[in-house]
Coordinates of C-alpha atoms and ligand atoms in Angstrom, one line a residue:
X1 CA -4.9 19.8 6.2
X2 CA -5.4 22.9 8.2
X3 CA -7.6 21.9 11.1
X4 CA -9.9 24.7 10.3
X5 CA -10.9 23.3 6.9
X6 CA -14.2 21.4 6.8
X7 CA -13.6 17.6 6.9
X8 CA -15.0 15.4 4.3
X9 CA -18.2 13.4 5.2
X10 CA -17.4 10.3 7.3
X11 CA -14.1 11.4 8.6
X12 CA -13.9 10.6 12.4
X13 CA -11.7 13.3 13.9
X14 CA -11.8 11.6 17.3
X15 CA -9.6 8.6 16.3
X16 CA -6.4 8.5 14.3
X17 CA -6.6 6.9 10.9
X18 CA -3.9 4.8 9.2
X19 CA -4.2 6.9 6.0
X20 CA -3.7 10.2 7.8
X21 CA -0.9 8.8 10.0
X22 CA 0.9 7.5 7.0
X23 CA 0.4 10.9 5.3
X24 CA 2.1 12.5 8.3
X25 CA 4.9 10.0 8.2
X26 CA 5.6 11.0 4.6
X27 CA 5.4 14.7 5.3
X28 CA 1.9 15.3 3.9
X29 CA -0.7 17.8 5.1
X30 CA -3.8 15.7 5.1
X31 CA -3.7 14.8 8.8
X32 CA -5.1 16.0 12.1
X33 CA -3.5 16.7 15.5
X34 CA -4.8 13.3 16.7
X35 CA -3.0 11.5 13.9
X36 CA 0.3 13.4 14.6
X37 CA 0.1 12.6 18.3
X38 CA -0.5 8.9 17.6
X39 CA 2.4 8.8 15.2
X40 CA 4.6 10.6 17.6
X41 CA 3.7 8.0 20.3
X42 CA 5.1 5.3 18.0
X43 CA 8.1 7.3 17.0
X44 CA 9.0 7.8 20.7
X45 CA 9.6 4.0 20.8
X46 CA 10.5 3.3 17.2
X47 CA 12.8 6.0 15.8
X48 CA 13.0 4.2 12.5
X49 CA 9.3 4.7 11.8
X50 CA 9.6 7.5 9.2
X51 CA 12.4 5.7 7.5
X52 CA 10.2 2.6 7.3
X53 CA 7.3 4.5 5.8
X54 CA 9.7 6.0 3.2
X55 CA 11.2 2.6 2.4
X56 CA 7.7 1.2 1.8
X57 CA 6.7 4.1 -0.3
X58 CA 10.0 3.7 -2.3
X59 CA 9.2 0.1 -2.9
X60 CA 5.7 1.1 -4.1
X61 CA 7.1 3.5 -6.7
X62 CA 9.9 1.4 -7.9
X63 CA 7.6 -1.6 -8.4
X64 CA 5.0 0.5 -10.3
X65 CA 7.7 2.0 -12.5
X66 CA 9.2 -1.4 -13.2
X67 CA 5.8 -2.9 -14.0
X68 CA 5.1 -0.1 -16.5
X69 CA 8.6 0.2 -18.0
X70 CA 9.8 -3.4 -18.0
X71 CA 6.7 -5.5 -18.2
X72 CA 4.5 -3.2 -20.4
X73 CA 1.7 -3.1 -17.9
X74 CA -0.7 -0.3 -18.7
X75 CA -3.5 -0.7 -16.1
X76 CA -3.1 -0.6 -12.4
X77 CA -5.4 -1.2 -9.4
X78 CA -3.9 0.5 -6.4
X79 CA -5.8 -1.0 -3.4
X80 CA -5.2 0.8 -0.1
X81 CA -3.7 3.6 -2.1
X82 CA -3.5 6.2 0.7
X83 CA -3.8 10.0 0.5
X84 CA -2.2 12.3 -2.0
X85 CA 1.5 12.2 -1.6
X86 CA 4.6 12.5 -3.7
X87 CA 5.1 10.1 -6.5
X88 CA 1.5 9.0 -6.8
X89 CA 1.0 5.8 -8.8
X90 CA -0.5 7.6 -11.9
X91 CA 2.4 10.1 -11.9
X92 CA 5.0 7.3 -11.8
X93 CA 3.4 5.2 -14.6
X94 CA 2.4 8.3 -16.7
X95 CA 6.1 9.0 -16.9
X96 CA 6.4 5.8 -18.8
X97 CA 3.1 6.1 -20.8
X98 CA 0.7 9.0 -20.2
X99 CA -2.2 6.7 -21.3
X100 CA -1.6 4.2 -18.5
X101 CA -4.7 3.8 -16.4
X102 CA -4.9 3.7 -12.6
X103 CA -7.9 2.9 -10.4
X104 CA -7.2 3.9 -6.8
X105 CA -9.2 2.1 -4.0
X106 CA -9.2 3.1 -0.4
X107 CA -11.7 2.8 2.5
X108 CA -10.7 6.1 4.2
X109 CA -13.2 8.9 3.6
X110 CA -10.4 11.4 3.3
X111 CA -9.5 9.7 0.1
X112 CA -12.2 11.8 -1.6
X113 CA -9.6 14.5 -1.5
X114 CA -7.7 12.6 -4.0
X115 CA -10.2 13.3 -6.7
X116 CA -10.3 17.0 -5.9
X117 CA -6.6 17.6 -5.5
X118 CA -4.6 15.1 -7.4
X119 CA -6.1 13.3 -10.3
X120 CA -5.4 14.0 -13.9
X121 CA -8.6 15.1 -15.5
X122 CA -7.9 13.0 -18.6
X123 CA -9.9 9.8 -18.1
X124 CA -6.9 7.8 -17.1
X125 CA -7.6 7.7 -13.3
X126 CA -10.4 7.1 -10.8
X127 CA -10.8 6.9 -7.1
X128 CA -13.1 4.4 -5.5
X129 CA -14.1 4.8 -1.9
X130 CA -14.4 1.1 -1.1
X131 CA -13.3 -1.6 1.4
X132 CA -11.0 -4.2 -0.1
X133 CA -12.8 -6.8 2.0
X134 CA -15.7 -6.4 -0.4
X135 CA -13.9 -7.6 -3.6
X136 CA -17.2 -8.0 -5.5
X137 CA -18.0 -4.3 -4.9
X138 CA -14.5 -3.2 -5.9
X139 CA -14.1 -5.4 -9.0
X140 CA -17.6 -4.6 -10.4
X141 CA -17.5 -0.9 -9.6
X142 CA -18.4 1.0 -12.8
X143 CA -15.6 3.5 -12.4
X144 CA -13.1 0.7 -12.2
X145 CA -14.6 -1.2 -15.1
X146 CA -14.4 1.9 -17.2
X147 CA -10.6 1.9 -16.8
X148 CA -9.6 -1.7 -16.4
X149 CA -10.0 -4.4 -19.1
X150 CA -9.7 -7.7 -17.3
X151 CA -8.8 -9.4 -20.5
X152 CA -5.5 -7.5 -20.5
X153 CA -2.6 -7.9 -18.0
X154 CA -3.2 -5.8 -14.9
X155 CA -1.0 -4.9 -11.9
X156 CA -2.7 -5.2 -8.5
X157 CA -0.8 -3.1 -6.0
X158 CA -1.5 -3.9 -2.4
X159 CA 1.2 -2.1 -0.5
X160 CA 1.1 -1.6 3.3
X161 CA -2.6 -2.4 3.4
X162 CA -3.1 -6.1 4.2
X163 CA -1.8 -5.7 7.7
X164 CA -5.0 -3.8 8.4
X165 CA -7.0 -7.0 7.6
X166 CA -7.3 -9.5 10.4
X167 CA -6.9 -13.3 9.8
X168 CA -10.7 -13.7 10.4
X169 CA -11.3 -11.7 7.2
X170 CA -9.0 -14.1 5.3
X171 CA -6.6 -11.6 3.6
X172 CA -5.1 -14.5 1.6
X173 CA -8.4 -15.4 0.1
X174 CA -9.1 -11.7 -0.7
X175 CA -5.8 -11.3 -2.5
X176 CA -6.6 -14.5 -4.5
X177 CA -10.0 -12.9 -5.5
X178 CA -8.3 -9.9 -7.0
X179 CA -5.5 -11.9 -8.7
X180 CA -8.0 -14.5 -10.0
X181 CA -10.0 -11.6 -11.7
X182 CA -6.9 -10.7 -13.7
X183 CA -5.6 -12.1 -16.9
X184 CA -2.5 -14.3 -17.2
X185 CA 0.5 -12.1 -17.3
X186 CA -0.8 -9.9 -14.6
X187 CA 1.2 -8.9 -11.5
X188 CA 0.8 -8.6 -7.8
X189 CA 3.0 -6.1 -5.9
X190 CA 2.5 -6.4 -2.1
X191 CA 4.2 -5.1 1.0
X192 CA 3.3 -6.0 4.6
X193 CA 4.6 -5.1 8.0
X194 CA 6.2 -7.7 10.3
X195 CA 7.4 -8.2 13.8
X196 CA 10.3 -10.4 12.6
X197 CA 13.6 -8.7 13.4
X198 CA 11.8 -5.7 15.0
X199 CA 12.4 -5.1 18.8
X200 CA 9.3 -6.3 20.7
X201 CA 8.7 -3.0 22.5
X202 CA 8.6 -1.2 19.2
X203 CA 6.1 -3.5 17.4
X204 CA 4.0 -3.7 20.5
X205 CA 3.7 0.0 20.6
X206 CA 2.7 0.0 17.0
X207 CA 0.0 -2.5 17.6
X208 CA -1.3 -0.7 20.7
X209 CA -1.4 2.7 19.0
X210 CA -3.4 1.3 16.1
X211 CA -5.8 -0.4 18.4
X212 CA -7.0 3.1 19.2
X213 CA -7.2 4.0 15.5
X214 CA -9.9 3.4 13.0
X215 CA -8.1 0.2 11.9
X216 CA -6.0 -2.2 14.0
X217 CA -2.7 -3.6 12.6
X218 CA -1.7 -7.2 12.3
X219 CA 2.0 -7.8 11.6
X220 CA 2.8 -11.1 9.9
X221 CA 5.7 -13.5 9.6
X222 CA 7.7 -14.1 6.4
X223 CA 5.8 -17.4 5.9
X224 CA 2.5 -15.7 6.2
X225 CA 3.5 -13.0 3.8
X226 CA 4.9 -15.6 1.3
X227 CA 1.4 -17.2 1.4
X228 CA 0.0 -14.2 -0.4
X229 CA 2.0 -15.2 -3.4
X230 CA 0.9 -18.8 -3.6
X231 CA 0.5 -19.9 -7.2
X232 CA 2.4 -16.9 -8.6
X233 CA 5.9 -16.5 -10.0
X234 CA 7.9 -14.2 -7.6
X235 CA 10.3 -12.1 -9.6
X236 CA 13.9 -11.6 -8.3
X237 CA 13.9 -8.3 -6.3
X238 CA 17.3 -7.2 -7.6
X239 CA 20.0 -8.5 -10.0
X240 CA 21.6 -11.7 -8.7
X241 CA 18.8 -12.4 -6.2
X242 CA 16.6 -15.5 -6.4
X243 CA 12.8 -15.3 -6.5
X244 CA 12.3 -14.2 -2.9
X245 CA 10.2 -12.0 -0.7
X246 CA 12.6 -9.3 0.7
X247 CA 12.7 -6.2 2.8
X248 CA 11.3 -3.0 1.4
X249 CA 14.7 -1.3 0.8
X250 CA 16.1 -4.1 -1.2
X251 CA 13.4 -4.4 -4.0
X252 CA 14.7 -2.7 -7.1
X253 CA 17.8 -1.5 -5.3
X254 CA 20.7 -0.6 -7.5
X255 CA 23.1 -1.6 -4.7
X256 CA 21.4 -4.1 -2.3
X257 CA 24.5 -3.8 0.0
X258 CA 23.6 -0.2 0.9
X259 CA 19.8 -0.5 0.5
X260 CA 19.2 -2.1 3.9
X261 CA 18.0 0.0 6.9
X262 CA 16.4 -0.7 10.3
X263 CA 13.2 1.0 9.2
X264 CA 13.0 -0.9 5.9
X265 CA 13.1 -4.2 7.8
X266 CA 9.6 -3.4 9.2
X267 CA 8.2 -4.3 5.8
X268 CA 8.4 -7.5 3.7
X269 CA 7.7 -6.9 0.0
X270 CA 7.5 -8.8 -3.3
X271 CA 6.3 -8.7 -6.9
X272 CA 5.0 -11.7 -8.6
X273 CA 3.6 -12.7 -12.1
X274 CA 0.4 -14.6 -12.6
X275 CA 1.3 -17.5 -15.0
Ligands
SAM301 C1 -0.1 2.8 5.1 S1 -1.2 3.3 3.9 C2 -0.5 2.7 2.4 C3 -0.6 3.6 1.3 C4 0.1 3.1 0.0 N1 -0.4 1.8 -0.4 C5 1.6 2.9 0.2 O1 2.0 1.8 0.4 O2 2.3 3.9 0.1 C6 -2.6 2.1 4.1 C7 -3.8 2.5 3.4 O3 -4.7 1.4 3.3 C8 -6.0 1.9 3.5 N2 -6.9 0.8 4.0 C9 -6.8 0.2 5.2 N3 -7.7 -0.8 5.3 C10 -8.4 -0.8 4.1 C11 -9.4 -1.6 3.6 N4 -10.0 -2.6 4.3 N5 -9.9 -1.4 2.3 C12 -9.3 -0.4 1.6 N6 -8.3 0.4 2.0 C13 -7.8 0.2 3.3 C14 -5.9 3.0 4.5 O4 -7.0 3.9 4.5 C15 -4.6 3.7 4.1 O5 -4.9 4.7 3.1

């Protein structure tokens, strides 16, 4: 976004925001100088930052495509959806079925740009400006209810968002609220940042920089990420794998041997079916 353009209501230009920083990491234009500076502070310590963001975004797209193409899912709730970028969820799933429906949910006020700039004006998409920590508000929102039939299988996408929710807000209970609202045969696709295998100086810089942002970040261990999938059937992330949580580069990889990267190890990810 050109700095001269008027900012949407509610945007705090004095603090970096996770949505705008991630947009910058992915080469987008909906970010401010303060977001770019914060991102560069991390990059100075963690040169795999941009690779990690792309690895996470790649997982998001591969999972959405797989859910539409291989599982027949036709309705998606993309929670913590982020700002307009390449390969938006509705673009990915519309390539499989143009009638597939996507409800985007994000707490960043800049997300209002999504509606203006990105959405198909064909009744298949909506953007909710809402906080995932208020599942009743999200799940009962009339715009979401207009798109999502909870009697039919639904994919809940929660990629790179739950690490912005502290333990005190019970992110595990929140995920369960969303999954419980969905019919059997629904899916959860989730990714989450971790400090496992990441050099301590790098992850501490990430945590410190986000402490000055609109949301703090809470990296979690493999066991803590696995807990998000309690009661669900984790799908193997690539042919020959078991039902495991893996790193972002591996999921859906044609060749898992070459899919690993330092940046991709910053994210655990998985997809699971609700029995
Ligand atoms: C790193 S981006 C991830 C975007 C996208 N899901 C992806 O993985 O490519 C995180 C997004 O989560 C949003 N977010 C953070 N906390 C949130 C909350 N409590 N409720 C809804 N959205 C939230 C941010 O505004 C941001 O757009």
